[in-house]
XYZ file of C-alpha atoms in Angstrom:
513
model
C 170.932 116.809 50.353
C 167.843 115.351 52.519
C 166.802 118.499 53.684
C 167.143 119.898 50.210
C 164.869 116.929 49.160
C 162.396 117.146 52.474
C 162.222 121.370 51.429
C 161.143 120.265 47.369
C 158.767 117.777 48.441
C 160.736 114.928 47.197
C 160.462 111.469 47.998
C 162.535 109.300 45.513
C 160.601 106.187 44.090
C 161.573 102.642 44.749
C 163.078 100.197 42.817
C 160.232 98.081 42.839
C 157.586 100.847 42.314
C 159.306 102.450 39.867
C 159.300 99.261 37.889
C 155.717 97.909 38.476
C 154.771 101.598 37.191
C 157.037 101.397 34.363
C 155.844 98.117 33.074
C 152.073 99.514 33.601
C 153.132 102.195 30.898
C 154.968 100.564 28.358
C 151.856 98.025 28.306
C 150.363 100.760 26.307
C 153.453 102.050 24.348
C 153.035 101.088 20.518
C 156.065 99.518 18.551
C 157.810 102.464 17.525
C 160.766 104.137 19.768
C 158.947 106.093 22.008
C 159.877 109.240 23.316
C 159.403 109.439 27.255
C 159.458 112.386 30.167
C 160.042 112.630 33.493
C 159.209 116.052 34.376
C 160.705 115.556 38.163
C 162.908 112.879 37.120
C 164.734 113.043 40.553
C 167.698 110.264 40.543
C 166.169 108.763 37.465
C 164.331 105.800 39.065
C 161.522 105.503 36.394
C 163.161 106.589 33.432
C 165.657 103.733 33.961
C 163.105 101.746 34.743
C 161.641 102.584 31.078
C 164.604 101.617 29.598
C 165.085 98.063 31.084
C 162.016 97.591 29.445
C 162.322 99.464 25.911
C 166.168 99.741 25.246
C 164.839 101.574 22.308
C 163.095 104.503 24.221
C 164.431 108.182 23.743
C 164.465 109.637 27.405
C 164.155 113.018 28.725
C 164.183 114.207 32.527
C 163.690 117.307 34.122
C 164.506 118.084 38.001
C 165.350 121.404 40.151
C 167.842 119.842 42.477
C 171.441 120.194 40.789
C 172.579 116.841 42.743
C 169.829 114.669 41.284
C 170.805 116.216 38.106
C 174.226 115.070 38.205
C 173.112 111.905 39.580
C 170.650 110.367 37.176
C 173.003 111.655 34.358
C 175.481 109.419 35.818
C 173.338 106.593 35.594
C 171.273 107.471 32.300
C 174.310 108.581 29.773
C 172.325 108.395 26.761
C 169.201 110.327 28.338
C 168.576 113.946 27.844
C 169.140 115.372 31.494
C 168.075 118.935 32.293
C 168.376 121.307 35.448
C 164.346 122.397 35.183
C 161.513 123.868 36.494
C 158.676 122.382 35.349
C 155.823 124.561 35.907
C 157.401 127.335 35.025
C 159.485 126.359 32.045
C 157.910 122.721 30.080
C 157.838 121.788 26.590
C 154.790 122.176 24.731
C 153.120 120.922 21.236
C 152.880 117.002 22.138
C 156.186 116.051 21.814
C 155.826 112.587 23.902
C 154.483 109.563 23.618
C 154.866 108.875 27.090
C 154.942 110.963 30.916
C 155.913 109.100 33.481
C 156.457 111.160 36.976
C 156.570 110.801 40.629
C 155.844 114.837 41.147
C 156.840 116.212 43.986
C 154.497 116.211 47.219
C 154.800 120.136 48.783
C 151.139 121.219 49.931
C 149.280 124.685 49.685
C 150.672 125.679 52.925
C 154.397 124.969 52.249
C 154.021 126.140 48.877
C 152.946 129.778 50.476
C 152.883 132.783 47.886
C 153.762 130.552 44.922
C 150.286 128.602 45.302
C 148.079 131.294 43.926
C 149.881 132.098 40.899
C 150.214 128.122 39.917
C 146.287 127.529 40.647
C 145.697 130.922 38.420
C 148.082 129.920 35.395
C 146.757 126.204 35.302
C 142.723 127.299 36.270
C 142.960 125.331 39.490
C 141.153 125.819 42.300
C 140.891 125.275 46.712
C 144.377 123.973 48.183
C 146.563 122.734 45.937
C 149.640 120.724 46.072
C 152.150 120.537 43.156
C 151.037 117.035 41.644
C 147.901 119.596 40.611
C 150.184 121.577 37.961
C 151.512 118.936 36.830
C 148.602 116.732 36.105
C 147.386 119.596 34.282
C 150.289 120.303 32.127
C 151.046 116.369 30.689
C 147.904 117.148 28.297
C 150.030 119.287 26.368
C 152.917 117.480 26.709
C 151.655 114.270 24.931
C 150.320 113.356 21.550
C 147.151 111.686 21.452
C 147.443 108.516 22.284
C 149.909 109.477 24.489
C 150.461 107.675 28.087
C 150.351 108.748 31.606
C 152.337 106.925 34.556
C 151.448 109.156 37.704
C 152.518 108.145 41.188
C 150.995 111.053 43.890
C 149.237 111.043 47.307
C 146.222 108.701 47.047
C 144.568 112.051 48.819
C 143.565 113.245 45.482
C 140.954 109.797 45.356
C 139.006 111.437 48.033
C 139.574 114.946 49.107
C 137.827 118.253 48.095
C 140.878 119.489 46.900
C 141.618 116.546 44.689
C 138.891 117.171 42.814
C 141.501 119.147 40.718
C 143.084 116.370 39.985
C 139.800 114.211 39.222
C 138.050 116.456 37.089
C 141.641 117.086 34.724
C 142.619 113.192 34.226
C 138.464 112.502 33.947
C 138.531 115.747 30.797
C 141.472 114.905 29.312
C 142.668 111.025 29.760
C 140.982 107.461 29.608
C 142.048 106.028 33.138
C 143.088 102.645 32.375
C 144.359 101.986 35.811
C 144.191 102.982 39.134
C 146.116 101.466 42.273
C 145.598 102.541 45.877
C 148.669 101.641 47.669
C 147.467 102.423 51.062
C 149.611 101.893 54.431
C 151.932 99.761 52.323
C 155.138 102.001 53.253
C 156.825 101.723 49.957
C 157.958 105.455 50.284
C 160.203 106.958 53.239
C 157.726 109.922 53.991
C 154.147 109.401 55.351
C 152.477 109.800 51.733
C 150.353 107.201 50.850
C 150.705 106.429 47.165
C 148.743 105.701 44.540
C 149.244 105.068 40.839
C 147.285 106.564 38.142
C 147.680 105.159 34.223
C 145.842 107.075 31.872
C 145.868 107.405 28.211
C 145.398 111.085 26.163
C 142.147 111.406 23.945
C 141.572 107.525 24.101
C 137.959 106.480 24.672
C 136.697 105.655 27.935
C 135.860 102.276 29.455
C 135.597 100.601 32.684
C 139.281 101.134 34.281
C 140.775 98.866 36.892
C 140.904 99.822 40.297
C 143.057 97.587 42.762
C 143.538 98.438 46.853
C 146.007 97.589 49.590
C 145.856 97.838 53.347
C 146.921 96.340 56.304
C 144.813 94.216 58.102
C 145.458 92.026 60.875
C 144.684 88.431 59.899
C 147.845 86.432 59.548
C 148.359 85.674 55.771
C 150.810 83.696 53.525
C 153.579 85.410 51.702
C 153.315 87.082 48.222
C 154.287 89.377 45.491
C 152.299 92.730 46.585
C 152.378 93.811 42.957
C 151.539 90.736 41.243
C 148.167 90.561 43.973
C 147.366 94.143 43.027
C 147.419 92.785 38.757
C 145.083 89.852 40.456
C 141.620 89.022 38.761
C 139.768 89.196 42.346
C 141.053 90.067 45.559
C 143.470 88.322 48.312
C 145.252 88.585 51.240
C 148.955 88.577 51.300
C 152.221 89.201 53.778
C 154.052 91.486 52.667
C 157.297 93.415 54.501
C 156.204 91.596 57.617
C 152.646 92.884 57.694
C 149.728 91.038 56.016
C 147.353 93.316 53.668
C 144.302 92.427 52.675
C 144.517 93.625 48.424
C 140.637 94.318 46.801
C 140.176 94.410 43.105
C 137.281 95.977 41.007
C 136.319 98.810 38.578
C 136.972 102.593 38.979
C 133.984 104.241 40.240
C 134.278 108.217 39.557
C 132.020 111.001 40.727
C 132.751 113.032 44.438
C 135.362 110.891 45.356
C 137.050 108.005 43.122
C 136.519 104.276 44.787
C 136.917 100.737 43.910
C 133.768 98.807 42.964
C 132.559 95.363 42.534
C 129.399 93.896 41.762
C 128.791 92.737 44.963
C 129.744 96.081 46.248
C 127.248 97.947 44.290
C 124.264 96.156 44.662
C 124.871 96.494 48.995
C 125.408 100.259 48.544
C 122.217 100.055 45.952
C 120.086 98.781 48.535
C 121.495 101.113 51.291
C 120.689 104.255 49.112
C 116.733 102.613 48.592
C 116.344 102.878 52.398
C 118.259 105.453 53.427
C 116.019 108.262 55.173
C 118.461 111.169 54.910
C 121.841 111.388 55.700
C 123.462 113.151 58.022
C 124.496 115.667 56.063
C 121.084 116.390 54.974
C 120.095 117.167 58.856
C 122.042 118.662 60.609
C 125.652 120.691 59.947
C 129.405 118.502 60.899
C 131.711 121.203 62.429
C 135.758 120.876 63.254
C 136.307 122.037 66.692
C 137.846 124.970 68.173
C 141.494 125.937 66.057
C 143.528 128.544 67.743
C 146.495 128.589 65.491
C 148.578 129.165 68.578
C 147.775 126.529 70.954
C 150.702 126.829 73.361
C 149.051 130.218 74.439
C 145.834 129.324 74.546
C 145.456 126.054 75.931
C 147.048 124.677 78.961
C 146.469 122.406 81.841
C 147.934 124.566 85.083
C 146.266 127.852 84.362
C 146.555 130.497 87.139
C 146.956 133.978 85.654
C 144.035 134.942 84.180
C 140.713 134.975 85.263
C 138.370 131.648 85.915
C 135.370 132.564 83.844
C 137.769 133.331 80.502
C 138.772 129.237 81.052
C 136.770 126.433 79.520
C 137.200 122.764 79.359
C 138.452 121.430 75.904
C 138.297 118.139 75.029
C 140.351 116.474 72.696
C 140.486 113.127 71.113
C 142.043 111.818 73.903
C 138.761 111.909 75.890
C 136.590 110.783 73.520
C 135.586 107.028 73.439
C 132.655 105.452 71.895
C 129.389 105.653 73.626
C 130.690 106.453 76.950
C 130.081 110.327 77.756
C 133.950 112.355 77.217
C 136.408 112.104 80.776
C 136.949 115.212 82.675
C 139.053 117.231 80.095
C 142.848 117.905 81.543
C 142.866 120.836 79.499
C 141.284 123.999 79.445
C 141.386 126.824 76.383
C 141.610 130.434 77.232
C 138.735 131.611 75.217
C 137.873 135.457 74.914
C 134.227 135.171 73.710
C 131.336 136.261 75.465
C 128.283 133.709 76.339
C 126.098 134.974 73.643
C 124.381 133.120 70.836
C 126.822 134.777 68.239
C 130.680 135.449 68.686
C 131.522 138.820 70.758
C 135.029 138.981 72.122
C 135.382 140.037 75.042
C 136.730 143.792 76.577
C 140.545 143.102 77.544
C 139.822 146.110 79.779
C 137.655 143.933 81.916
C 140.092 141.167 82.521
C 143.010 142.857 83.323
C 144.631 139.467 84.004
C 144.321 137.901 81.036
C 145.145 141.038 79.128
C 148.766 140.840 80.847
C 149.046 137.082 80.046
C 147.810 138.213 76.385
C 150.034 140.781 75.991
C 152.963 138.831 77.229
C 152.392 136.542 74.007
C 151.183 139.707 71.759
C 154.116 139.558 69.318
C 153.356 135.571 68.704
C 149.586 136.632 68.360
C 149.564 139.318 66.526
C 152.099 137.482 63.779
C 149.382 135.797 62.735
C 148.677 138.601 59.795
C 145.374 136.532 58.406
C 143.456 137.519 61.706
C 143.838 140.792 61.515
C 143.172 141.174 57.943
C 139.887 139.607 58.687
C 139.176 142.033 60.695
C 139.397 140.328 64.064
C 141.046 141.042 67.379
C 145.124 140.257 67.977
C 144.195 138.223 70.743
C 140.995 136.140 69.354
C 140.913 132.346 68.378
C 140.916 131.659 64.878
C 138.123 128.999 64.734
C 136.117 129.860 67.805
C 132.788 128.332 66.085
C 129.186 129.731 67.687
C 130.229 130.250 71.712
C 126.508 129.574 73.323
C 126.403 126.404 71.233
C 129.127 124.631 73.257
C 126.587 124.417 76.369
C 123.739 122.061 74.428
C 125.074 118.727 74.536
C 126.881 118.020 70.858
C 128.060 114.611 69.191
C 131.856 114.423 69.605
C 134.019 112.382 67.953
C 137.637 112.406 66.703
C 139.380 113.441 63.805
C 141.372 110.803 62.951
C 140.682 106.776 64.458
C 141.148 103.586 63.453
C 137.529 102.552 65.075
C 134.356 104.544 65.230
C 134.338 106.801 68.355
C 130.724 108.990 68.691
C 129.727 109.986 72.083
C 127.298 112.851 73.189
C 128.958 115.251 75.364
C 126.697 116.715 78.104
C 129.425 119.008 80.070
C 129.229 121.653 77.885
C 132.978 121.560 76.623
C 134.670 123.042 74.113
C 135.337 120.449 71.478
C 139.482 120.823 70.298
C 139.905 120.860 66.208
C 141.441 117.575 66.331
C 137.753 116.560 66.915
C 134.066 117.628 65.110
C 130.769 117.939 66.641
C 127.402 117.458 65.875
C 124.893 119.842 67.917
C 122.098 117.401 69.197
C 119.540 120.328 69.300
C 119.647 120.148 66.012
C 118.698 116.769 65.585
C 117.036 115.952 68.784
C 117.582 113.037 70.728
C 116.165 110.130 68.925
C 117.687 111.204 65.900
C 121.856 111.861 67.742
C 120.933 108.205 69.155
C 119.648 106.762 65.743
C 123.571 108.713 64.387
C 125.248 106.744 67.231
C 123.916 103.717 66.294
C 124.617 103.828 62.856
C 128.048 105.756 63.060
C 129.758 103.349 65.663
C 128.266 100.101 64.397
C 130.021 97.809 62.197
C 128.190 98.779 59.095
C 128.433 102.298 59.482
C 132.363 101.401 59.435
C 132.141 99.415 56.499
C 130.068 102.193 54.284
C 132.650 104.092 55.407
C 135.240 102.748 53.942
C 133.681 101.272 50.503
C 132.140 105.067 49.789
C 134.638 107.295 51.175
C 137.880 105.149 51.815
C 139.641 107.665 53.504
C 142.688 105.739 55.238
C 145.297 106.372 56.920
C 148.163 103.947 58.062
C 147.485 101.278 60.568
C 144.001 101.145 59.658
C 143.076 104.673 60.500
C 140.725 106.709 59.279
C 139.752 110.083 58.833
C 136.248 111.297 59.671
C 135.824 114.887 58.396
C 133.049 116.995 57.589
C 132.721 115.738 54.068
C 132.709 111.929 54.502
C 130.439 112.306 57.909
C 127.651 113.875 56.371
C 127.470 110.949 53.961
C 126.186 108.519 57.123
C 123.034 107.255 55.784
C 120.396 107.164 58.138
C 116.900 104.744 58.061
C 113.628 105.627 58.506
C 113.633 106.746 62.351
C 109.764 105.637 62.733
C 109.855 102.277 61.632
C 110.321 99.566 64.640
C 114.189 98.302 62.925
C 115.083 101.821 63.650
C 113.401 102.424 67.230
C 115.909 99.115 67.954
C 119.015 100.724 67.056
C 117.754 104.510 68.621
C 116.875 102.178 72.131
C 120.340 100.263 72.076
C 122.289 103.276 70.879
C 120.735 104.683 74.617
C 121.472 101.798 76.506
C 124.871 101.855 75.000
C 125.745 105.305 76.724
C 124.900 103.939 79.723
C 126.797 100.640 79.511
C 128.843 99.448 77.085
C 127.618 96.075 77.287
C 128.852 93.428 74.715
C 125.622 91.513 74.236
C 123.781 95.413 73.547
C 126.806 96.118 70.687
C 126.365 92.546 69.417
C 122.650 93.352 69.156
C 123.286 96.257 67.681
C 125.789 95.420 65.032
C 122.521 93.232 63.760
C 119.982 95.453 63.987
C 121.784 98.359 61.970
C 121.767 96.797 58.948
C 118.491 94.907 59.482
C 117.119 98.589 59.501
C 118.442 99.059 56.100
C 116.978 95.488 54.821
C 119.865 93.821 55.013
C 121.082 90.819 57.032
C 124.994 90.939 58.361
């Protein structure tokens, strides 16, 4: 049964979610019996939780796996329990007054051939996972009025692709509230949660938006729920971790965040003397991705000839400031020196065509390759081959700290890493990005605007939230401070020079930390 569960993307709700979520709902129910869905009801979790709270409700739950089926039958005699496939096969003609779901998590890849027909019959678009279907069927499920209880990844706050998501609760719902439950762990799998409560057709108004991640100052024990229902924000312990919990209003737009007053008039005066931002200057890239590693990229190579061999560097050689260590690895990479991509004649390195060849039926699997018109044997993300000699602004993928360095080696940068090419931007301007990107403020704009976390505090710092960086006027002096100590830093990471600099970044954008 859990690997029927792991293959339908289902991670079963807890007790204590399911009735924090529940109560959230019926909040909003009027007095009448209402009439309330699970479309992936699972075990039953939140329906039961619905009725603990309104003995009176009429319950109906849907779910593909036969044993959950039989299971929250068992529990929920009186409910309406059906072996069902939502997207394919749902009710129509606002029959509920309330939807409350935990859909299941199974992403574009996993989905495979079944995720362009679902983003075609629901006018979805870019990766989808399944919580996208379903947010865009409850419309037509409920009558106006009608109430949403979501729990999904909190990836849809922040991601491209979640913009599905966004843009269908933002058309068709009032968001009431929204909860970002971080690195709490409340679920088995390594989905962070959030909760969504929405009502159909109801006018808009500011909507609550409460946060929780770890942190790691020691803190008092509390009630994680009743802190995230809090009028301002707090600290609590929590499962043996301490979480720092922030309260505020829903902010929309390209991502969803949490605001407060405070918040917005910091960010306010940011945007006044921001310059450009990154973004604006120069393009973020992912690193090399060779959607077969194993062959590629190894550490004793001695088969195939020297000058096909680069260095790679991964996130394991990247620290802040300092310049990368002497990659371990080195990628096999079958692109001529030139200014645009040529692969190479396997003809002319008759070693490396054996090694190749030895691997050709794990190569040439990869069927999107060669329907792009590329060679069995080529890299999938090889980027621009002559830019890997200028030196480039590395930095990792995912971290819980900043960590932007200039490379000067001429490496090739690994996908678990993006670079920046400094030729681009020249060199006061990649120092004046240092500065900004690896200082304490840069970290805290980070998170308030983009608030992409992972768990234990890390982030992820991907084309999209990068090129946000806001940058200050490079010619005034605040600026020529942070572009000389951003040098001095690669030399020597000196702790009076990043005290000094953790001042003067935001003194360059009028503020005072």
């Amino acid at each position: 049964m859990a690997d029927r569960r792991k293959r339908l993307g289902a991670h079963y709700t807890p007790v204590a979610l399911a009735g924090f979520v529940a109560e959230r709902v019926v909040e909003l129910l009027g007095d009448a019996p209402p009439r309330v869905l699970d479309p992936a009801c699972g075990d039953g979790e939140l329906l039961a939780a619905v009725a603990k709270l309104r003995p009176d409700a009429e319950l109906v739950g849907y779910d593909l796996d036969p044993d959950a089926v039989v299971a929250a039958r068992a529990r929920l005699p009186e409910a309406v329990i059906e072996r069902r496939d939502f997207t394919d096969d749902a009710p129509t003609g606002g029959r509920f007054d309330a939807v409350i779901t935990n859909p299941p998590y199974v992403r574009t890849q996993v989905l495979g051939s079944a995720a362009a027909p679902l983003a075609a019959r629901f006018g979805l678009s870019g990766r989808i996972d399944l919580t996208h279907p379903f947010v865009a069927m409850v419309p037509r499920l409920l009558v106006d009025g009608g109430v949403l209880g979501l729990i999904c990844s909190n990836r849809f706050l922040t991601t491209k692709a979640g913009a599905n998501v966004r843009e269908r609760l933002a058309a068709d719902f009032a968001v009431r509230e929204v909860f970002d439950l971080g690195d709490t762990k409340l679920f088995e799998a390594a989905v962070l949660p959030a909760v969504v409560v929405a009502v159909k057709g109801a006018e808009t108004g500011a909507a609550r938006f409460a946060s929780a991640y770890e942190f790691e100052v020691p803190a008092e024990e509390g009630d994680l729920f009743a802190a995230l229902m809090g009028q301002t924000g707090t600290a609590i312990s929590f499962g043996g971790r301490s979480f720092r919990v922030d309260v505020g209003t829903l902010v929309g737009g390209q991502t969803w965040r949490l605001s407060t007053p405070d918040r917005e008039r910091r960010l306010n005066r940011i945007a006044e003397r921001t310059w450009r931002t990154l973004g604006e200057l120069a393009r973020v890239r992912v690193g090399i991705k060779t959607t077969a590693d194993p062959v590629f990229i190894r550490a004793d190579w001695a088969d195939v000839e020297p000058d096909l061999l680069r260095p790679l560097l991964t996130h394991e050689d990247i620290s802040a400031w300092a310049p990368p260590r002497a990659p371990r690895l080195r990628v096999l990479y079958p692109y001529l020196d030139r200014p645009t991509r040529q692969v190479v004649r396997l003809d002319d390195y008759p070693r490396a065509a054996a090694y190749l060849s030895g691997h050709r039926d794990r190569l040439a699997a990869r069927r999107y390759l060669v329907e792009a018109g590329r060679e069995w044997f080529e890299i999938w993300v090889p980027q621009r081959p002559a830019a890997w000699r200028a030196p480039k602004i590395v930095f990792p993928d995912i971290s819980p700290e900043p960590r932007f360095t200039i490379d000067r080696g001429g490496s090739v940068v690994n996908g678990d890493c993006y670079w920046i090419s400094v030729p681009e931007l020249g060199e006061d301007l990649a120092h004046l990005v240092l500065g900004v990107a690896n200082s304490p403020f840069g970290a805290r704009f980070y998170d308030e605007v983009c608030g992409n976390r992972l768990y234990a505090g890390r982030r992820r710092w991907i084309t999209q939230y990068v090129a946000r960086l806001p940058l200050p006027d490079p010619s005034t002096a605040a600026s020529r401070l942070v572009i000389d100590l951003a040098r001095r830093l690669t030399q020597v990471q000196d702790p009076t020079l990043l005290a000094e600099l953790a001042a003067a970044v935001p003194a360059a954008f009028g503020e005072v930390e």
